[in-house]
Coordinates of C-alpha atoms in Angstrom, one line a residue:
M10 CA 0.2 -0.1 -0.1
T11 CA 1.5 3.3 -0.9
E12 CA -0.7 5.9 0.9
Q13 CA -3.2 5.9 3.5
P14 CA -6.8 4.6 2.8
V15 CA -9.6 7.5 2.9
L16 CA -13.0 6.9 4.4
V17 CA -14.9 9.4 3.0
Y18 CA -18.6 10.6 5.3
D19 CA -21.2 12.7 5.4
G20 CA -19.6 14.9 7.9
D21 CA -23.2 17.0 7.9
C22 CA -24.8 13.7 9.6
G23 CA -24.8 13.4 13.6
F24 CA -25.0 9.4 12.9
C25 CA -21.8 9.1 10.5
T26 CA -19.8 11.8 12.8
S27 CA -20.2 9.5 15.6
C28 CA -19.7 6.3 13.5
V29 CA -16.5 7.4 12.7
R30 CA -15.3 8.8 15.8
F31 CA -16.6 5.7 17.2
A32 CA -14.1 4.2 14.5
E33 CA -11.4 6.9 15.5
R34 CA -11.5 5.8 19.5
R35 CA -12.4 1.9 19.2
I36 CA -12.2 0.1 16.4
G37 CA -8.8 1.9 16.2
L38 CA -9.0 3.7 12.2
R39 CA -6.5 3.1 9.9
A40 CA -7.7 5.6 7.2
R41 CA -8.1 9.2 6.8
A42 CA -11.4 10.1 7.8
V43 CA -13.0 12.9 5.8
P44 CA -15.9 14.8 5.6
L45 CA -17.6 14.9 2.1
Q46 CA -18.1 18.2 2.1
T47 CA -14.1 18.4 1.5
A48 CA -13.3 15.7 0.1
D49 CA -11.9 15.7 -3.2
L50 CA -13.6 13.2 -4.6
A51 CA -12.8 13.6 -8.3
A52 CA -9.6 12.4 -7.1
L53 CA -10.9 9.1 -4.9
G54 CA -12.6 8.5 -8.2
A55 CA -16.0 8.9 -6.4
T56 CA -19.1 11.3 -7.4
R57 CA -20.6 13.6 -4.9
E58 CA -23.6 11.5 -5.5
R59 CA -22.3 8.2 -4.5
A60 CA -20.3 10.1 -1.4
E61 CA -24.1 11.4 0.0
H62 CA -26.0 7.9 -0.4
E63 CA -23.0 5.8 1.3
V64 CA -19.7 5.6 3.4
L65 CA -16.2 5.2 0.7
W66 CA -13.3 3.6 1.1
A67 CA -10.6 4.4 -1.1
E68 CA -7.6 2.6 -1.2
D69 CA -4.5 1.7 -3.7
G70 CA -6.4 3.1 -6.4
R71 CA -9.7 1.3 -5.2
L72 CA -13.4 2.7 -4.5
Y73 CA -15.6 0.7 -1.9
G74 CA -19.1 1.9 -1.0
G75 CA -21.5 0.9 1.9
A76 CA -21.0 -2.4 4.2
Q77 CA -18.0 -3.0 1.5
A78 CA -16.6 -0.1 2.8
V79 CA -17.2 -1.0 6.7
A80 CA -15.9 -4.7 5.6
R81 CA -12.8 -2.6 4.4
L82 CA -12.4 -0.5 7.4
L83 CA -12.4 -3.7 10.1
V84 CA -10.1 -5.9 7.9
S85 CA -7.5 -3.0 8.3
A86 CA -8.1 -2.4 12.4
G87 CA -6.2 -6.4 12.3
P88 CA -7.9 -8.4 14.8
P89 CA -10.7 -8.7 16.7
W90 CA -12.5 -6.2 14.0
S91 CA -10.8 -7.8 10.6
A92 CA -12.5 -11.1 11.6
A93 CA -15.5 -9.6 11.0
G94 CA -14.9 -7.4 7.9
S95 CA -13.8 -10.7 6.4
L96 CA -16.8 -12.2 6.9
M97 CA -18.7 -9.5 5.6
R98 CA -16.6 -10.4 2.3
L99 CA -18.1 -13.5 2.1
P100 CA -20.4 -14.0 -0.7
L101 CA -24.0 -14.6 1.0
L102 CA -22.7 -12.7 4.2
R103 CA -21.9 -9.8 1.7
Q104 CA -25.5 -9.6 0.4
V105 CA -26.6 -9.6 4.0
A106 CA -24.2 -7.0 5.0
G107 CA -25.8 -5.0 2.0
W108 CA -29.1 -4.8 2.9
G109 CA -28.1 -4.3 6.7
Y110 CA -26.0 -1.2 5.9
R111 CA -28.6 -0.2 3.3
L112 CA -31.6 -0.3 6.1
V113 CA -29.7 1.4 8.5
S114 CA -28.6 4.4 5.6
A115 CA -32.1 5.0 5.0
N116 CA -33.1 5.3 8.7
R117 CA -30.0 7.5 9.7
G118 CA -31.8 9.9 11.1
R119 CA -34.1 8.3 13.2
L120 CA -31.1 6.5 14.8
P121 CA -29.1 7.4 17.9
G122 CA -27.0 11.0 17.0
G123 CA -29.2 11.2 13.9
T124 CA -30.9 14.9 12.8
P125 CA -33.1 15.6 10.0
A126 CA -29.6 16.7 8.5
C127 CA -29.0 12.8 8.5
S128 CA -31.3 12.0 5.8
V129 CA -30.6 10.6 2.8
P130 CA -31.8 12.9 -0.3
E131 CA -35.0 11.2 -1.3
V132 CA -33.6 11.1 -5.0
H133 CA -30.5 8.9 -4.5
R134 CA -32.2 6.4 -2.6

């Protein structure tokens, strides 16, 4: 790996920001966390629309979104978190993780720390 991975999240969303702070404090985030509002999305190969829709993980010229971005975050953190991240990348569990991620994403404004600003724009669902 030549550069530190980048985690792009919605900095206007209290729930997303709380999750990133949790990852920094408890999981050992091994990436540069950048709010989508200040990220150079084009340099990462991402669009604003995608970044508003899901968390992104950029690493070694590749871009992962949603549950797979979370899986990459967990794998990069090392044990014991890497086990959960590795499981999330397996075919069947990948589908379950994707479903769970979409459920949380669609309801993040209703979750602890969520505010009206947390709502994913209806156009992007």
